[in-house]
mmCIF file of C-alpha atoms in Angstrom:
data_model
loop_
_atom_site.group_PDB
_atom_site.id
_atom_site.type_symbol
_atom_site.label_atom_id
_atom_site.label_comp_id
_atom_site.label_asym_id
_atom_site.label_seq_id
_atom_site.Cartn_x
_atom_site.Cartn_y
_atom_site.Cartn_z
ATOM 1 C CA MET H 72 30.700 -6.676 7.895
ATOM 2 C CA TYR H 73 29.827 -4.365 5.016
ATOM 3 C CA SER H 74 31.175 -0.843 4.758
ATOM 4 C CA ALA H 75 30.966 1.867 2.142
ATOM 5 C CA THR H 76 33.414 3.039 -0.471
ATOM 6 C CA ASN H 77 33.257 6.219 -2.525
ATOM 7 C CA ILE H 78 32.338 5.888 -6.189
ATOM 8 C CA THR H 79 31.971 8.039 -9.317
ATOM 9 C CA LEU H 80 29.801 7.719 -12.415
ATOM 10 C CA THR H 81 32.500 5.528 -14.002
ATOM 11 C CA SER H 82 32.559 3.018 -11.126
ATOM 12 C CA ALA H 83 30.833 -0.317 -10.776
ATOM 13 C CA PRO H 84 28.015 -0.772 -9.855
ATOM 14 C CA VAL H 85 26.963 2.495 -11.545
ATOM 15 C CA THR H 86 28.013 1.301 -15.015
ATOM 16 C CA THR H 87 26.898 -2.314 -14.610
ATOM 17 C CA GLU H 88 24.749 -3.391 -17.577
ATOM 18 C CA THR H 89 23.517 -6.689 -16.138
ATOM 19 C CA GLN H 90 21.605 -7.787 -13.084
ATOM 20 C CA ILE H 91 22.957 -10.431 -10.758
ATOM 21 C CA GLU H 92 22.057 -14.012 -11.622
ATOM 22 C CA GLY H 93 18.991 -15.587 -10.072
ATOM 23 C CA LEU H 94 16.564 -12.666 -10.147
ATOM 24 C CA THR H 95 13.026 -13.059 -11.472
ATOM 25 C CA PRO H 96 12.448 -12.463 -15.209
ATOM 26 C CA ARG H 97 10.095 -9.614 -14.209
ATOM 27 C CA TYR H 98 13.086 -7.663 -12.869
ATOM 28 C CA SER H 99 13.840 -4.746 -15.216
ATOM 29 C CA HIS H 100 17.517 -3.791 -15.218
ATOM 30 C CA ILE H 101 18.426 -0.192 -15.990
ATOM 31 C CA SER H 102 22.027 0.834 -15.404
ATOM 32 C CA THR H 103 22.550 3.665 -12.962
ATOM 33 C CA THR H 104 24.521 5.445 -15.686
ATOM 34 C CA ARG H 105 21.290 5.801 -17.667
ATOM 35 C CA ILE H 106 19.473 6.945 -14.531
ATOM 36 C CA ALA H 107 22.178 9.584 -13.940
ATOM 37 C CA ASP H 108 21.851 10.729 -17.566
ATOM 38 C CA THR H 109 18.096 11.053 -17.060
ATOM 39 C CA LEU H 110 18.572 13.145 -13.913
ATOM 40 C CA ARG H 111 20.983 15.369 -15.846
ATOM 41 C CA GLU H 112 18.286 15.940 -18.465
ATOM 42 C CA ALA H 113 15.992 16.980 -15.618
ATOM 43 C CA GLY H 114 18.566 19.487 -14.318
ATOM 44 C CA TRP H 115 20.435 17.434 -11.691
ATOM 45 C CA GLU H 116 24.246 16.994 -11.867
ATOM 46 C CA PHE H 117 26.167 14.229 -10.057
ATOM 47 C CA SER H 118 27.913 15.318 -6.852
ATOM 48 C CA ASP H 119 29.205 12.172 -5.134
ATOM 49 C CA GLY H 120 28.312 8.601 -4.286
ATOM 50 C CA THR H 121 28.966 5.582 -2.120
ATOM 51 C CA THR H 122 28.406 1.876 -2.520
ATOM 52 C CA ARG H 123 28.357 -1.118 -0.246
ATOM 53 C CA ARG H 124 31.774 -2.760 -0.178
ATOM 54 C CA ALA H 125 31.112 -6.397 -1.008
ATOM 55 C CA ARG H 126 33.142 -9.565 -0.517
ATOM 56 C CA THR H 127 33.273 -10.652 -4.165
ATOM 57 C CA PRO H 128 33.711 -8.771 -7.477
ATOM 58 C CA GLU H 129 30.307 -9.998 -8.652
ATOM 59 C CA ARG H 130 28.586 -8.673 -5.538
ATOM 60 C CA ALA H 131 30.500 -5.390 -5.793
ATOM 61 C CA ALA H 132 29.353 -4.911 -9.398
ATOM 62 C CA HIS H 133 25.672 -5.221 -8.410
ATOM 63 C CA ALA H 134 25.594 -3.902 -4.830
ATOM 64 C CA ALA H 135 23.325 -1.198 -3.433
ATOM 65 C CA HIS H 136 24.648 2.311 -4.027
ATOM 66 C CA VAL H 137 23.678 5.854 -3.104
ATOM 67 C CA LEU H 138 24.340 8.821 -5.415
ATOM 68 C CA ARG H 139 23.813 12.509 -4.672
ATOM 69 C CA PHE H 140 22.966 15.152 -7.297
ATOM 70 C CA ARG H 141 22.722 18.952 -7.268
ATOM 71 C CA ASN H 142 20.621 21.358 -9.280
ATOM 72 C CA ALA H 143 21.919 24.857 -10.026
ATOM 73 C CA ALA H 144 18.353 26.155 -9.789
ATOM 74 C CA MET H 145 18.025 25.051 -6.170
ATOM 75 C CA PRO H 146 18.591 27.737 -3.526
ATOM 76 C CA THR H 147 21.198 27.539 -0.780
ATOM 77 C CA ILE H 148 19.432 27.955 2.562
ATOM 78 C CA ASN H 149 21.561 29.135 5.481
ATOM 79 C CA GLY H 150 24.596 27.208 4.241
ATOM 80 C CA ASN H 151 22.584 24.124 3.229
ATOM 81 C CA ILE H 152 22.386 22.757 -0.324
ATOM 82 C CA ILE H 153 19.293 20.857 -1.449
ATOM 83 C CA GLU H 154 20.203 17.617 -3.234
ATOM 84 C CA ALA H 155 18.543 14.701 -4.971
ATOM 85 C CA VAL H 156 19.523 11.331 -3.496
ATOM 86 C CA VAL H 157 19.316 8.139 -5.568
ATOM 87 C CA LEU H 158 19.306 4.638 -4.112
ATOM 88 C CA ASN H 159 19.656 1.749 -6.568
ATOM 89 C CA SER H 160 20.990 -1.799 -6.787
ATOM 90 C CA HIS H 161 21.275 -4.591 -9.340
ATOM 91 C CA ASP H 162 21.083 -7.517 -6.930
ATOM 92 C CA GLY H 163 17.429 -7.229 -5.907
ATOM 93 C CA SER H 164 18.276 -5.909 -2.434
ATOM 94 C CA THR H 165 16.517 -2.554 -2.898
ATOM 95 C CA ALA H 166 13.965 -0.836 -5.076
ATOM 96 C CA PHE H 167 14.982 2.308 -6.927
ATOM 97 C CA GLU H 168 14.424 5.366 -4.714
ATOM 98 C CA LEU H 169 14.765 9.053 -5.463
ATOM 99 C CA GLY H 170 14.390 11.557 -2.663
ATOM 100 C CA PHE H 171 15.667 14.783 -1.134
ATOM 101 C CA GLY H 172 18.954 15.258 0.635
ATOM 102 C CA ILE H 173 20.468 18.288 2.337
ATOM 103 C CA TYR H 174 24.209 18.913 2.245
ATOM 104 C CA ARG H 175 25.482 21.037 5.101
ATOM 105 C CA ILE H 176 28.489 23.019 3.879
ATOM 106 C CA ALA H 177 29.894 23.781 7.351
ATOM 107 C CA CYS H 178 30.693 20.141 8.102
ATOM 108 C CA ALA H 179 30.488 18.462 4.668
ATOM 109 C CA ASN H 180 27.642 16.418 6.128
ATOM 110 C CA GLY H 181 24.885 14.869 4.033
ATOM 111 C CA LEU H 182 21.387 14.455 5.455
ATOM 112 C CA VAL H 183 18.516 12.524 3.909
ATOM 113 C CA VAL H 184 15.016 13.977 4.214
ATOM 114 C CA ARG H 185 12.013 11.949 5.268
ATOM 115 C CA THR H 186 8.828 13.584 6.527
ATOM 116 C CA ALA H 187 5.154 13.012 6.023
ATOM 117 C CA THR H 188 4.933 15.711 3.364
ATOM 118 C CA VAL H 189 8.367 15.621 1.709
ATOM 119 C CA GLY H 190 9.044 11.985 0.989
ATOM 120 C CA SER H 191 10.845 9.897 -1.618
ATOM 121 C CA VAL H 192 9.736 8.326 -4.888
ATOM 122 C CA ARG H 193 10.016 4.531 -4.854
ATOM 123 C CA LEU H 194 9.911 2.590 -8.133
ATOM 124 C CA VAL H 195 10.198 -1.204 -8.239
ATOM 125 C CA HIS H 196 12.535 -2.768 -10.784
ATOM 126 C CA SER H 197 9.748 -4.747 -12.410
ATOM 127 C CA GLY H 198 8.620 -2.200 -14.952
ATOM 128 C CA LEU H 199 11.117 0.547 -14.065
ATOM 129 C CA ILE H 200 11.225 2.935 -17.032
ATOM 130 C CA LEU H 201 13.266 6.073 -17.530
ATOM 131 C CA ASP H 202 10.255 8.285 -18.228
ATOM 132 C CA ASN H 203 9.106 7.660 -14.660
ATOM 133 C CA VAL H 204 12.576 8.528 -13.357
ATOM 134 C CA PHE H 205 12.588 11.772 -15.370
ATOM 135 C CA ASN H 206 9.150 12.762 -14.100
ATOM 136 C CA ALA H 207 10.177 11.992 -10.509
ATOM 137 C CA ALA H 208 13.328 14.107 -10.884
ATOM 138 C CA LYS H 209 11.342 17.046 -12.268
ATOM 139 C CA SER H 210 8.864 16.634 -9.422
ATOM 140 C CA LEU H 211 11.684 16.946 -6.895
ATOM 141 C CA ALA H 212 12.689 20.310 -8.328
ATOM 142 C CA ASP H 213 9.083 21.503 -8.082
ATOM 143 C CA ARG H 214 8.862 20.398 -4.430
ATOM 144 C CA ALA H 215 12.216 21.834 -3.313
ATOM 145 C CA PRO H 216 10.538 24.877 -1.700
ATOM 146 C CA GLU H 217 8.971 22.449 0.801
ATOM 147 C CA VAL H 218 12.457 21.389 1.905
ATOM 148 C CA ALA H 219 13.610 25.013 2.117
ATOM 149 C CA SER H 220 10.556 25.788 4.231
ATOM 150 C CA THR H 221 11.382 22.889 6.559
ATOM 151 C CA VAL H 222 14.938 24.159 7.135
ATOM 152 C CA GLU H 223 13.694 27.686 7.819
ATOM 153 C CA ARG H 224 10.927 26.488 10.161
ATOM 154 C CA TRP H 225 13.312 24.289 12.144
ATOM 155 C CA SER H 226 15.826 27.159 12.333
ATOM 156 C CA GLY H 227 13.118 29.285 13.939
ATOM 157 C CA THR H 228 12.020 26.627 16.449
ATOM 158 C CA GLN H 229 13.799 26.794 19.809
ATOM 159 C CA LEU H 230 14.405 23.680 21.911
ATOM 160 C CA ASP H 231 14.952 23.825 25.648
ATOM 161 C CA HIS H 232 17.614 21.618 27.218
ATOM 162 C CA ASP H 233 15.221 18.844 28.246
ATOM 163 C CA LEU H 234 13.691 18.524 24.774
ATOM 164 C CA ALA H 235 17.125 18.558 23.162
ATOM 165 C CA LEU H 236 18.233 15.695 25.430
ATOM 166 C CA GLN H 237 15.034 13.778 24.766
ATOM 167 C CA MET H 238 15.396 14.113 20.996
ATOM 168 C CA SER H 239 19.083 13.192 20.971
ATOM 169 C CA SER H 240 18.407 10.109 23.132
ATOM 170 C CA ARG H 241 15.731 8.948 20.700
ATOM 171 C CA MET H 242 18.136 9.499 17.817
ATOM 172 C CA ALA H 243 20.783 7.445 19.631
ATOM 173 C CA ARG H 244 18.307 4.591 20.126
ATOM 174 C CA ALA H 245 17.572 4.648 16.402
ATOM 175 C CA ARG H 246 21.155 3.438 15.996
ATOM 176 C CA TRP H 247 21.921 1.437 19.149
ATOM 177 C CA GLY H 248 18.442 0.345 20.213
ATOM 178 C CA GLU H 249 17.586 -0.299 23.839
ATOM 179 C CA ARG H 250 21.255 -1.041 24.588
ATOM 180 C CA PHE H 251 21.885 2.709 24.611
ATOM 181 C CA VAL H 252 22.550 4.239 28.047
ATOM 182 C CA GLU H 253 24.202 7.589 27.449
ATOM 183 C CA ALA H 254 26.455 9.626 25.176
ATOM 184 C CA ASP H 255 27.187 13.293 24.669
ATOM 185 C CA LEU H 256 25.640 13.890 21.248
ATOM 186 C CA LEU H 257 25.068 17.617 21.679
ATOM 187 C CA SER H 258 28.512 19.139 22.278
ATOM 188 C CA PRO H 259 29.220 21.566 19.397
ATOM 189 C CA ARG H 260 32.010 20.544 17.027
ATOM 190 C CA ARG H 261 32.297 24.066 15.560
ATOM 191 C CA MET H 262 31.374 27.625 16.556
ATOM 192 C CA ASP H 263 28.369 27.755 14.230
ATOM 193 C CA ASP H 264 26.755 24.858 16.121
ATOM 194 C CA THR H 265 26.206 26.551 19.479
ATOM 195 C CA ARG H 266 22.636 27.716 18.808
ATOM 196 C CA SER H 267 19.633 26.001 20.403
ATOM 197 C CA ASP H 268 17.209 25.991 17.476
ATOM 198 C CA LEU H 269 15.870 22.650 16.232
ATOM 199 C CA TRP H 270 17.859 22.672 12.986
ATOM 200 C CA THR H 271 21.185 23.262 14.759
ATOM 201 C CA VAL H 272 20.492 20.790 17.584
ATOM 202 C CA PHE H 273 19.368 18.150 15.088
ATOM 203 C CA ASN H 274 22.538 18.613 13.036
ATOM 204 C CA ARG H 275 24.748 18.266 16.121
ATOM 205 C CA ALA H 276 23.040 15.053 17.193
ATOM 206 C CA GLN H 277 22.823 13.632 13.655
ATOM 207 C CA GLU H 278 26.526 14.188 13.036
ATOM 208 C CA SER H 279 27.401 12.443 16.304
ATOM 209 C CA VAL H 280 25.144 9.447 15.625
ATOM 210 C CA ILE H 281 26.390 8.987 12.050
ATOM 211 C CA ARG H 282 30.062 9.892 12.433
ATOM 212 C CA GLY H 283 30.710 8.796 16.012
ATOM 213 C CA GLY H 284 33.950 9.810 17.711
ATOM 214 C CA MET H 285 32.449 10.399 21.165
ATOM 215 C CA ASP H 286 32.162 7.989 24.111
ATOM 216 C CA VAL H 287 28.973 5.931 24.142
ATOM 217 C CA THR H 288 27.779 3.738 27.027
ATOM 218 C CA LEU H 289 25.825 0.618 26.114
ATOM 219 C CA THR H 290 24.481 -2.345 28.057
ATOM 220 C CA ARG H 291 25.904 -5.811 27.360
ATOM 221 C CA SER H 292 25.047 -9.237 28.672
ATOM 222 C CA ARG H 293 26.862 -12.438 29.568
ATOM 223 C CA ARG H 294 25.330 -15.826 28.869
ATOM 224 C CA ASN H 295 26.085 -19.290 30.172
ATOM 225 C CA GLU H 296 26.559 -22.374 28.014
ATOM 226 C CA ALA H 297 22.803 -22.884 27.903
ATOM 227 C CA GLY H 298 22.368 -19.420 26.396
ATOM 228 C CA GLU H 299 20.782 -17.964 29.523
ATOM 229 C CA VAL H 300 21.603 -14.398 30.517
ATOM 230 C CA THR H 301 23.655 -14.441 33.702
ATOM 231 C CA ASP H 302 24.755 -10.826 33.924
ATOM 232 C CA ILE H 303 23.910 -7.428 32.415
ATOM 233 C CA PHE H 304 26.522 -4.705 32.642
ATOM 234 C CA GLU H 305 27.456 -1.368 31.073
ATOM 235 C CA THR H 306 30.482 -0.691 28.923
ATOM 236 C CA THR H 307 31.818 2.545 27.448
ATOM 237 C CA ARG H 308 33.684 2.809 24.164
ATOM 238 C CA LYS H 309 34.341 5.210 21.311
ATOM 239 C CA ALA H 310 31.477 5.246 18.832
ATOM 240 C CA THR H 311 32.533 4.356 15.308
ATOM 241 C CA ALA H 312 31.164 5.911 12.129
ATOM 242 C CA ILE H 313 28.326 4.335 10.146
ATOM 243 C CA ARG H 314 29.990 3.410 6.858
ATOM 244 C CA GLY H 315 27.490 1.193 5.072
ATOM 245 C CA ALA H 316 25.921 3.225 2.238
ATOM 246 C CA LEU H 317 22.429 1.772 2.630
ATOM 247 C CA LYS H 318 22.541 1.681 6.434
ATOM 248 C CA GLN H 319 23.696 5.302 6.573
ATOM 249 C CA MET H 320 20.873 6.403 4.279
ATOM 250 C CA ARG H 321 18.173 4.530 6.232
ATOM 251 C CA LEU H 322 19.461 5.790 9.578
ATOM 252 C CA ASN H 323 19.598 9.352 8.237
ATOM 253 C CA GLN H 324 15.957 9.058 7.205
ATOM 254 C CA ASP H 325 14.982 7.755 10.648
ATOM 255 C CA LEU H 326 16.830 10.586 12.406
ATOM 256 C CA PHE H 327 15.129 13.201 10.249
ATOM 257 C CA ALA H 328 11.726 11.679 10.991
ATOM 258 C CA ILE H 329 12.404 11.801 14.757
ATOM 259 C CA ALA H 330 13.463 15.448 14.636
ATOM 260 C CA SER H 331 10.413 16.400 12.558
ATOM 261 C CA GLU H 332 8.194 15.543 15.532
ATOM 262 C CA TYR H 333 9.786 18.403 17.490
ATOM 263 C CA ALA H 334 8.966 21.028 14.871
ATOM 264 C CA HIS H 335 5.467 21.326 16.316
ATOM 265 C CA ASN H 336 6.383 21.602 20.018
#
């Protein structure tokens, strides 16, 4: 199983200057250090990062990694900091992606934005050039007001109890699939999380899905020697945290997309 480990700008795979063996000659390697330098030129400073913890040193040096950057020109909205989120790898497992993140100061929790109007920039490694990265980073700064508007709109959208349960159940299924039966994703973990607006409810559920810590009931099955299902039953256990850097980013994007559907109710 893969999990994530924290990294800095001096860690592999950020500083790796080679791609993993076996990739097509069309693959264009650019070290993440140079990408980070380009974002700095565009006004974004490194905040933190994670990488997939791999089984071998070679895999670790080229594995997918997620870095978060902040821009002093970006506003803080109701205790939320707008960030730029970079996804990159040197093993061919992902394209380069640059998109918005939101860091929630109250719980040191990082969200990743994905909506129909505020999306990410995806650049394939075949032909990846730094000018395109710079332009994408500048574009993010120009589009930041769209993210601020989303936070403010969600904060002004009230959810009744039934809609909150419906949304949190869909968010749970984004992680556990149809095995999910029930879990309390909505209990506040701090006093500031007792409100019933969409932004607050989403943050409560997102934190529970990503970080775990609560009881979750899932269905399981027993099979005979022929592989046939002989019994389906429910089991309850403590939910663990999502630690894989790439998995956490993708799940965060899915959760944000689910919650965005409730902004129009």
